[in-house]
Short mmCIF file of C-alpha atoms in Angstrom, two decimals:
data_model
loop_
_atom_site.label_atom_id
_atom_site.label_comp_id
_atom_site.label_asym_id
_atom_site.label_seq_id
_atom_site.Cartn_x
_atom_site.Cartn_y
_atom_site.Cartn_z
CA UNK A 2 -52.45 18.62 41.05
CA UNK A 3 -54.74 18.63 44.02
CA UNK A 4 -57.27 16.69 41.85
CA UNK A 5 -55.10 14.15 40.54
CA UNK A 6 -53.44 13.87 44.09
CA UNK A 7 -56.77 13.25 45.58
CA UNK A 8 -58.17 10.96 43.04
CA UNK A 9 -54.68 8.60 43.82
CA UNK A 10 -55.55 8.69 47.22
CA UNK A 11 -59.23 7.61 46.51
CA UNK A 12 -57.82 4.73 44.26
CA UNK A 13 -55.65 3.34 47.05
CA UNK A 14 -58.07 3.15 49.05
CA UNK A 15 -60.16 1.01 47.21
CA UNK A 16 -57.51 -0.83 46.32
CA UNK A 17 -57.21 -1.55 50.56
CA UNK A 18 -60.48 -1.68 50.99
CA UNK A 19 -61.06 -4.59 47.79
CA UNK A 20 -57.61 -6.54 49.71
CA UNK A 21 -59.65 -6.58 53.65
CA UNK A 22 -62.50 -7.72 52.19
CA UNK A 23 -60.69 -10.57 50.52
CA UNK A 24 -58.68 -11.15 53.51
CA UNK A 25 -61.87 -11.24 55.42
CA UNK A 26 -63.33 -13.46 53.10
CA UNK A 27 -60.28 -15.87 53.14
CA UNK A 28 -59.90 -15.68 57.08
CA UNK A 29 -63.38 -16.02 58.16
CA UNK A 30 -66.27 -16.80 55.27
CA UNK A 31 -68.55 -17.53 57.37
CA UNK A 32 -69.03 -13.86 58.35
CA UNK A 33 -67.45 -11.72 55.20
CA UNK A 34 -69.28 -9.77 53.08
CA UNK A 35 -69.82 -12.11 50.85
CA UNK A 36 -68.31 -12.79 47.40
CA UNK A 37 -66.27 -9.61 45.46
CA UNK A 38 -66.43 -11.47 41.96
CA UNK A 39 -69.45 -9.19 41.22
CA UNK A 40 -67.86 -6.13 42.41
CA UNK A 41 -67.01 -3.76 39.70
CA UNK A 42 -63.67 -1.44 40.68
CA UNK A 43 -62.07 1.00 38.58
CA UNK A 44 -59.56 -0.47 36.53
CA UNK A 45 -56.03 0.43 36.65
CA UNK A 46 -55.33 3.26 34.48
CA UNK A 47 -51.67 3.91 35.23
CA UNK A 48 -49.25 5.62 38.14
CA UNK A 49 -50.62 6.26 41.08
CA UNK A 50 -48.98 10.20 41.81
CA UNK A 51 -46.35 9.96 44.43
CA UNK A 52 -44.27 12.55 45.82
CA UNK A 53 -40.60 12.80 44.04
CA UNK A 54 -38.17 13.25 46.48
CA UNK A 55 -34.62 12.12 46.05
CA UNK A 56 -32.19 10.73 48.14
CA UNK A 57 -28.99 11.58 49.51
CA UNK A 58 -26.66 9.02 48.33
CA UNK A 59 -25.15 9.13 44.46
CA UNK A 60 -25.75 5.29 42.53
CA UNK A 61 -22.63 3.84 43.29
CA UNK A 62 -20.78 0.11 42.40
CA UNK A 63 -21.58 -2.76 44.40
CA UNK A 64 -18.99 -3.28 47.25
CA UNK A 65 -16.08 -5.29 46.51
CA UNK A 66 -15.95 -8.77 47.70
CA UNK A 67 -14.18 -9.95 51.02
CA UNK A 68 -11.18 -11.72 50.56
CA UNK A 69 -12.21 -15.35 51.72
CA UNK A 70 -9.20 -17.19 51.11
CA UNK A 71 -6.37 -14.54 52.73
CA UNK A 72 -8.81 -13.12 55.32
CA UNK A 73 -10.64 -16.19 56.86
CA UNK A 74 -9.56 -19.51 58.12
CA UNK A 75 -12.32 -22.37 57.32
CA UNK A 76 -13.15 -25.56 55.93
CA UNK A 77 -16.52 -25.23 54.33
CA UNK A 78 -18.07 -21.72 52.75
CA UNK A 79 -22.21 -21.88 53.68
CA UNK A 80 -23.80 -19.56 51.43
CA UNK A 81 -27.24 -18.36 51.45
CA UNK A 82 -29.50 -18.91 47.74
CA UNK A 83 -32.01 -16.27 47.20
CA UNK A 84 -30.26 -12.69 47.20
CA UNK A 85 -27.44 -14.34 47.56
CA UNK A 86 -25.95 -16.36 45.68
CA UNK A 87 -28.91 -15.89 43.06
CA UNK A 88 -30.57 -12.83 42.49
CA UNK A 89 -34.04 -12.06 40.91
CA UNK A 90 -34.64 -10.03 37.17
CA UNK A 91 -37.66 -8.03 39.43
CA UNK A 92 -37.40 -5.33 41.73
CA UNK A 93 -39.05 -7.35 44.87
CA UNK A 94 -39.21 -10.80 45.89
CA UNK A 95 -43.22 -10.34 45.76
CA UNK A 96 -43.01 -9.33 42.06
CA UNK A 97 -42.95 -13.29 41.43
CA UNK A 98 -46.30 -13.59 42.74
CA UNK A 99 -48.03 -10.41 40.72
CA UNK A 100 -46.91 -11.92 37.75
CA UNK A 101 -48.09 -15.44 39.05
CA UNK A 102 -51.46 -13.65 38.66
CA UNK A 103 -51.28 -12.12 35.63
CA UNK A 104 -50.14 -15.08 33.47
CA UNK A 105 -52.37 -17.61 35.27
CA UNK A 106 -55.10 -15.95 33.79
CA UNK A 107 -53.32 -15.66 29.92
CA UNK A 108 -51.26 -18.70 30.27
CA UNK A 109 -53.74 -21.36 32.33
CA UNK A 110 -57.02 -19.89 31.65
CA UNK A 111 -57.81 -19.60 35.32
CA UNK A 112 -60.60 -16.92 36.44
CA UNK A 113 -59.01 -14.00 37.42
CA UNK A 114 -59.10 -13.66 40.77
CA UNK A 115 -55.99 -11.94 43.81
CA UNK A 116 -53.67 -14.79 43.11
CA UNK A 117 -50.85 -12.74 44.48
CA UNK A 118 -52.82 -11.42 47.46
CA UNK A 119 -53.96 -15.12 48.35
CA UNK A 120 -50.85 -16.64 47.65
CA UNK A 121 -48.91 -14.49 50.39
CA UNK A 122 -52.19 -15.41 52.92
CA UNK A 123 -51.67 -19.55 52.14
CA UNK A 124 -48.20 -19.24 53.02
CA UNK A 125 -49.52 -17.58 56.22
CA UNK A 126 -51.68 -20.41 56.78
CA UNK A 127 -49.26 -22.97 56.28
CA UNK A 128 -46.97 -21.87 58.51
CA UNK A 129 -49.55 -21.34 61.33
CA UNK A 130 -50.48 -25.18 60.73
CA UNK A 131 -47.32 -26.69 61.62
CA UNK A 132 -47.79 -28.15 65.56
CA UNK A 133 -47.24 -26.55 68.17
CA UNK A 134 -43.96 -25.85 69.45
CA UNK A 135 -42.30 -26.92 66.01
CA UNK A 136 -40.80 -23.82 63.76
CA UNK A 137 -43.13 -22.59 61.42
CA UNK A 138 -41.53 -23.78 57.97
CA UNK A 139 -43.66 -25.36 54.99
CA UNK A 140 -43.46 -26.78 51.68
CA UNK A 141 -44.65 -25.45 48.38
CA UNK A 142 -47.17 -28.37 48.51
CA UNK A 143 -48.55 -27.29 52.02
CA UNK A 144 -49.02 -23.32 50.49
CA UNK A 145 -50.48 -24.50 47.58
CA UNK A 146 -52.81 -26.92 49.53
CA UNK A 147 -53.91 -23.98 51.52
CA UNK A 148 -54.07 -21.85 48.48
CA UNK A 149 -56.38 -24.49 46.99
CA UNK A 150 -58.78 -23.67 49.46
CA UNK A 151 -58.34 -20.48 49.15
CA UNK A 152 -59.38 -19.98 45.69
CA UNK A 153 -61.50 -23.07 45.43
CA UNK A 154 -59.08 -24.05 42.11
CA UNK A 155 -59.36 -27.66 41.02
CA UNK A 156 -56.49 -30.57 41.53
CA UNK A 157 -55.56 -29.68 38.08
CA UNK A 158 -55.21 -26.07 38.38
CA UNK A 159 -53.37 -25.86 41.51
CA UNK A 160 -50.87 -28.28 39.90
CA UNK A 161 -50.21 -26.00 36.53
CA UNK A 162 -50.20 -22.55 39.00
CA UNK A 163 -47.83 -24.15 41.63
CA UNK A 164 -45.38 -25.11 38.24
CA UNK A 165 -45.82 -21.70 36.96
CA UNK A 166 -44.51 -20.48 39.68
CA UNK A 167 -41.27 -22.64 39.59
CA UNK A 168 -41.18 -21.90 35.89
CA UNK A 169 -41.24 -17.85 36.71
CA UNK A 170 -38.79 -18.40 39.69
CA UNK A 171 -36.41 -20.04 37.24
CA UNK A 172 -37.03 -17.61 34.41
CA UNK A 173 -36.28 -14.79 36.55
CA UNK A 174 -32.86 -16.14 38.78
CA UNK A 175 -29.92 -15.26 37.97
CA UNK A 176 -26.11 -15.81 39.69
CA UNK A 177 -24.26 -13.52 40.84
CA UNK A 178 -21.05 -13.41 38.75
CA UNK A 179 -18.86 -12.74 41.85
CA UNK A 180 -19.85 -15.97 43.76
CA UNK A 181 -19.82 -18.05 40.61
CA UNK A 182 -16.05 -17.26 40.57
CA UNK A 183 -15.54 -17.44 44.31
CA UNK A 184 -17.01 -20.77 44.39
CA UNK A 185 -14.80 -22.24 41.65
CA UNK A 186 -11.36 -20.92 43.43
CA UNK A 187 -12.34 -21.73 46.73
CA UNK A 188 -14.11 -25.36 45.26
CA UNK A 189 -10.52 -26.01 43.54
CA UNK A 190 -8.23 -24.78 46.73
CA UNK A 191 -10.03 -27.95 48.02
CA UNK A 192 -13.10 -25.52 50.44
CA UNK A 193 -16.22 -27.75 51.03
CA UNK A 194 -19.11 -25.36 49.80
CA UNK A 195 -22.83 -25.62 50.70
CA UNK A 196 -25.76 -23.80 50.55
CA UNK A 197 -28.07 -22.74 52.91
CA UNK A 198 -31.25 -21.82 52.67
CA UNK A 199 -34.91 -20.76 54.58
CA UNK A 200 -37.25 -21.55 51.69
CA UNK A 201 -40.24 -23.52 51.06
CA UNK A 202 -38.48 -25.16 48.26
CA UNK A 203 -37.19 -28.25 48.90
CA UNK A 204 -33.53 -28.81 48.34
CA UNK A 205 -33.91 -31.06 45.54
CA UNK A 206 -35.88 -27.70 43.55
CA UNK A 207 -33.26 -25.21 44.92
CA UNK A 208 -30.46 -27.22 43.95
CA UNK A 209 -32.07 -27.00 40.30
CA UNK A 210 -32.12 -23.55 40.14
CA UNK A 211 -28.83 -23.22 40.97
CA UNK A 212 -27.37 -25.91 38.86
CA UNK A 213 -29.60 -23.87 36.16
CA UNK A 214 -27.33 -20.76 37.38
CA UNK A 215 -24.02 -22.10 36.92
CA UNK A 216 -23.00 -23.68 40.05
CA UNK A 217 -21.78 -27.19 39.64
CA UNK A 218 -23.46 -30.14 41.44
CA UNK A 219 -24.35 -27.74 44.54
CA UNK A 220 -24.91 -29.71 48.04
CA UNK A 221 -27.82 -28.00 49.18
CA UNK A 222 -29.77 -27.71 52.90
CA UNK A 223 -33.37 -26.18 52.90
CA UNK A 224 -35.42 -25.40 56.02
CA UNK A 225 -38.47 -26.92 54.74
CA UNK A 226 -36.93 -30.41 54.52
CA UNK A 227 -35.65 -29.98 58.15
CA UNK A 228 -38.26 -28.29 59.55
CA UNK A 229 -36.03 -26.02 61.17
CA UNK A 230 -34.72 -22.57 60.15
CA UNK A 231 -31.72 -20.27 60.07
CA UNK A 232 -33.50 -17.92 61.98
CA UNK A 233 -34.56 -19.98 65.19
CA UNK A 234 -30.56 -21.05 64.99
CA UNK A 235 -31.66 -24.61 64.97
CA UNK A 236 -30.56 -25.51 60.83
CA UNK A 237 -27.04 -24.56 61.69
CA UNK A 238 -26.78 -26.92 63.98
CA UNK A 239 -28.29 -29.77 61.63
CA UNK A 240 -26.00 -28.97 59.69
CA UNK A 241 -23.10 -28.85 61.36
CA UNK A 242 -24.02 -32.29 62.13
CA UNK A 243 -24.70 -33.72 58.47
CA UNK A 244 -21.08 -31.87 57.49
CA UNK A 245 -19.42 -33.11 60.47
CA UNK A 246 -16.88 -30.57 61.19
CA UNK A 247 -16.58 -27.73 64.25
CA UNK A 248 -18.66 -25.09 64.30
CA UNK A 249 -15.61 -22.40 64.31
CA UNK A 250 -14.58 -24.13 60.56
CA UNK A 251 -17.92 -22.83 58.61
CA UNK A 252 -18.30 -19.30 57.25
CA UNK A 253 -21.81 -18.35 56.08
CA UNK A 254 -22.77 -15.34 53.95
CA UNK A 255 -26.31 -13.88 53.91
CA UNK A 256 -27.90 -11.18 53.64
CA UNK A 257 -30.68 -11.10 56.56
CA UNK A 258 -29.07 -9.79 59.66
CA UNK A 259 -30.37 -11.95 62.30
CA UNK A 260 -30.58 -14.99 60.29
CA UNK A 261 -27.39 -15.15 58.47
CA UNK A 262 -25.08 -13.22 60.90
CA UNK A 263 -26.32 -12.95 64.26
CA UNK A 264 -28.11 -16.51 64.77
CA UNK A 265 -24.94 -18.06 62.89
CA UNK A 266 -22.87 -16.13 65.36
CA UNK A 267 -24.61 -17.60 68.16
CA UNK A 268 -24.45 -21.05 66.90
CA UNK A 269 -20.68 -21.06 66.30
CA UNK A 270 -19.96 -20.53 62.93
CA UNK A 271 -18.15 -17.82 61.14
CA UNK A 272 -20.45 -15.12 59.57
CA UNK A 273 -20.32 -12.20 57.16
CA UNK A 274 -23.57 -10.29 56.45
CA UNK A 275 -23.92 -9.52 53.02
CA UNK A 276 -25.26 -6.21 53.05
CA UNK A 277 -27.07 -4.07 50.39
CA UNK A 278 -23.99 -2.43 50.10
CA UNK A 279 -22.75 -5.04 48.35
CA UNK A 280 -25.10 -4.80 45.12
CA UNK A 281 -25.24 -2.53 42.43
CA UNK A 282 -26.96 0.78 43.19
CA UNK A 283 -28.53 1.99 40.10
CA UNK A 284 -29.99 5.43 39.07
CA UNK A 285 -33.43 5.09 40.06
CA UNK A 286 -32.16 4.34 43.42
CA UNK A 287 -31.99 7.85 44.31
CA UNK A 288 -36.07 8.45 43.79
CA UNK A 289 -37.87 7.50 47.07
CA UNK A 290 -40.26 5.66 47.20
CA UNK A 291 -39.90 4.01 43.91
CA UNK A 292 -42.03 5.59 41.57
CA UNK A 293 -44.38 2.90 40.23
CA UNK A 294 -47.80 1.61 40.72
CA UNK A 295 -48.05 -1.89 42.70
CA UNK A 296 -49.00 -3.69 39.49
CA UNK A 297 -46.52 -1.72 36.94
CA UNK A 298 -44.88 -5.08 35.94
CA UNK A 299 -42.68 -3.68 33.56
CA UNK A 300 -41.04 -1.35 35.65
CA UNK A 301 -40.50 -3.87 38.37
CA UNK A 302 -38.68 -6.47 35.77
CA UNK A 303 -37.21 -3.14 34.29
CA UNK A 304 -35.55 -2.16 37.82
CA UNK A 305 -34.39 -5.77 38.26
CA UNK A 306 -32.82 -6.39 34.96
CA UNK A 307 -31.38 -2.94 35.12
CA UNK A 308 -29.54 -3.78 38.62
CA UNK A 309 -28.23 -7.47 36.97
CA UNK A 310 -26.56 -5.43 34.04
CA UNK A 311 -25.21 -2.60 36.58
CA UNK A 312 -24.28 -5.66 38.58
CA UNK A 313 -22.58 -7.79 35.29
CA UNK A 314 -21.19 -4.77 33.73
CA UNK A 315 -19.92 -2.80 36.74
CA UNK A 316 -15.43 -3.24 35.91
CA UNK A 317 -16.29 -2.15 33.11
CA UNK A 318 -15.48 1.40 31.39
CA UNK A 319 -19.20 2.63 31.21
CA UNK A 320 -19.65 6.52 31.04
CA UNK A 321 -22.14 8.70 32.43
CA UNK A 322 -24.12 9.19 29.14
CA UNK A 323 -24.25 5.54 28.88
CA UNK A 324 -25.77 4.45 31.87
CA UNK A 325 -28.45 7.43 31.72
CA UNK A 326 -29.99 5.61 28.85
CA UNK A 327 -29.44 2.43 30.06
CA UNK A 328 -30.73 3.25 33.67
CA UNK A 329 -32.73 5.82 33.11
CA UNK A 330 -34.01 7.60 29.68
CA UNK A 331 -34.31 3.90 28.05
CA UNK A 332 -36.84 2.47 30.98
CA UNK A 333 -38.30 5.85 30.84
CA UNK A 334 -39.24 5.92 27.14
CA UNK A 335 -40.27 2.30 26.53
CA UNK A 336 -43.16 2.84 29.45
CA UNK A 337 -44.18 6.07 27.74
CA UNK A 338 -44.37 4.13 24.59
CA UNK A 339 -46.59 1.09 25.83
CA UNK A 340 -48.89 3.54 27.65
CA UNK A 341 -49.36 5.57 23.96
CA UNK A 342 -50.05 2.23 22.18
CA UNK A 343 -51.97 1.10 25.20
CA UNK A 344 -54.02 4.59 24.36
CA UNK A 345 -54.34 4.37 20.91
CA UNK A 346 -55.79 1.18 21.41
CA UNK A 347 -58.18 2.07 23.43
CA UNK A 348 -59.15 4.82 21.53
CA UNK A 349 -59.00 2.91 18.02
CA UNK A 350 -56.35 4.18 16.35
CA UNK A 351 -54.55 2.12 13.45
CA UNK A 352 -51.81 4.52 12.40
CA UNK A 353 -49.36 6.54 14.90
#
């Protein structure tokens, strides 16, 4: 144990080490080391060993909705999109972008290279761009512009990564059942509904994905076309404006804290801060931290598709037994599985 423990440790380091030096490299060129594309690192050869340790709290059904139409007085329901009103088939947000760099490699023939790593640094860059004084929001074409530099991709690569990326976003959103209803009652009892958003997808794009989702003809506001965000408290007030109604007739839901509840507060509207407690706690919940290596892709998509089931599936009569398989000893078994044909692979064997 002290061996393997040690030998993890060694790994993430490198792993840190590799990410400054592209950092460096992408921050100041002039004076980095100089390229990595030489560099050979050890390849990725599973988990990295973390310590098991489990938490206090049982799994446990998501919270049950507020009662909008008997317990609030408004005229138009703001929602907020992304973990939201649409969730993601991953485990984290930043999954989208490791497997932005593993298909651009299989499915665009780019040169491998830290797609994910530099993609998270151009959005960086494209914020710190915008002038001075002005809230830092950008456009997908302003990240990809920087990320262009970044990884010195042609005009016609950037173009087919930047739609891969839209095309895994919308592959991997999915509504939440409960606001898909909400919407419709509260749509029909004659509620103005919009949505919300700080994104650096425009609203045209957003409005897409939620259309895509099930929501019908959503009216959507994004901070990238406004240049103004939810979380300076300056977008609420645009639109307030563009709805034309008092401030004290909107109720937003969202799930960050100072952008969706406290900056809405300040700005006048009505606000309820959608909380984790309102999602589906699943099984592997209770290990912290997650046990899985930073580019385990499966178990990431695994964790996120086994949260939209819990999430889909959670009035209904599911026992125990059931959701051990589903949440735990099913996940568990097809990673053993790849990893064995992954070995026998590698070490040329036709016949298991």
């Amino acid at each position: 144990n002290t061996v393997t423990r040690a030998r993890g440790v060694h790994r993430q380091m490198l792993s840190r080490l590799k990410n400054r030096y592209y950092r460096e490299a992408m921050d100041n060129p002039a004076e980095a080391v100089g390229s990595l594309e030489e560099v050979e690192f050890p390849l990725r050869d599973g988990m990295d060993e973390i310590p098991f340790k489990l938490r206090a709290e049982e799994p446990a059904a998501a919270k049950e909705m507020p009662d909008l139409e008997n317990g609030y007085d408004f005229d138009v329901l703001s929602l907020d999109v992304f973990d939201t009103a649409l969730r993601r088939r991953c485990h984290h947000p930043k999954d989208v972008f490791k497997l932005l760099e593993e298909r651009a490699v299989r499915e665009c023939g780019l040169k491998p290279r830290p797609y994910a790593l530099a993609r998270e640094r151009a959005e960086a860059l494209a914020r710190e761009i915008q002038p001075e004084g002005a809230s830092p929001e950008a456009t997908l074409d302003e990240i990809y512009k920087e990320l262009t530099s970044l990884c010195k991709l042609s005009k016609q690569d950037a173009v087919a990564l930047k739609n891969l990326e839209l095309t895994i976003e919308k592959e991997l959103l999915y509504a939440d059942p409960r606001w898909i209803d909400a919407v419709s009652k509260l749509g029909k009892s004659g509620k103005r509904i919009v949505f919300v958003s700080d994104m650096y997808l425009d609203a045209e794009t957003i409005a897409g994905f939620l259309s895509g989702c099930g929501f019908t003809d959503p009216e959507v506001y994004s901070s990238c076309d406004y240049r103004s965000s939810k979380h300076d408290g300056i977008l609420q007030e645009l639109v307030r404006k563009k709805l034309d109604v008092d401030a004290g007739r909107i109720l937003h839901v969202g799930d960050n804290f100072h952008s969706d509840y406290i900056k809405t507060i300040h700005a006048g509207w009505q606000a309820i801060f959608w909380s984790p407690d309102f999602n589906y706690s699943p099984m592997y919940a209770q290990v912290d931290p997650f046990i899985h290596s930073r580019w385990d892709l499966l178990s990431a998509r695994l964790m996120g598709e086994v949260e939209r089931i819990g999430l889909i599936d959670q009035k209904a009569d599911t026992g125990l037994i059931e959701r051990l398989g589903r949440e735990v000893a099913g996940p568990l078994y097809l990673c053993y599985l790849k990893w064995v044909l992954k070995q026998a692979r590698e070490d040329g064997i036709k016949h298991l």
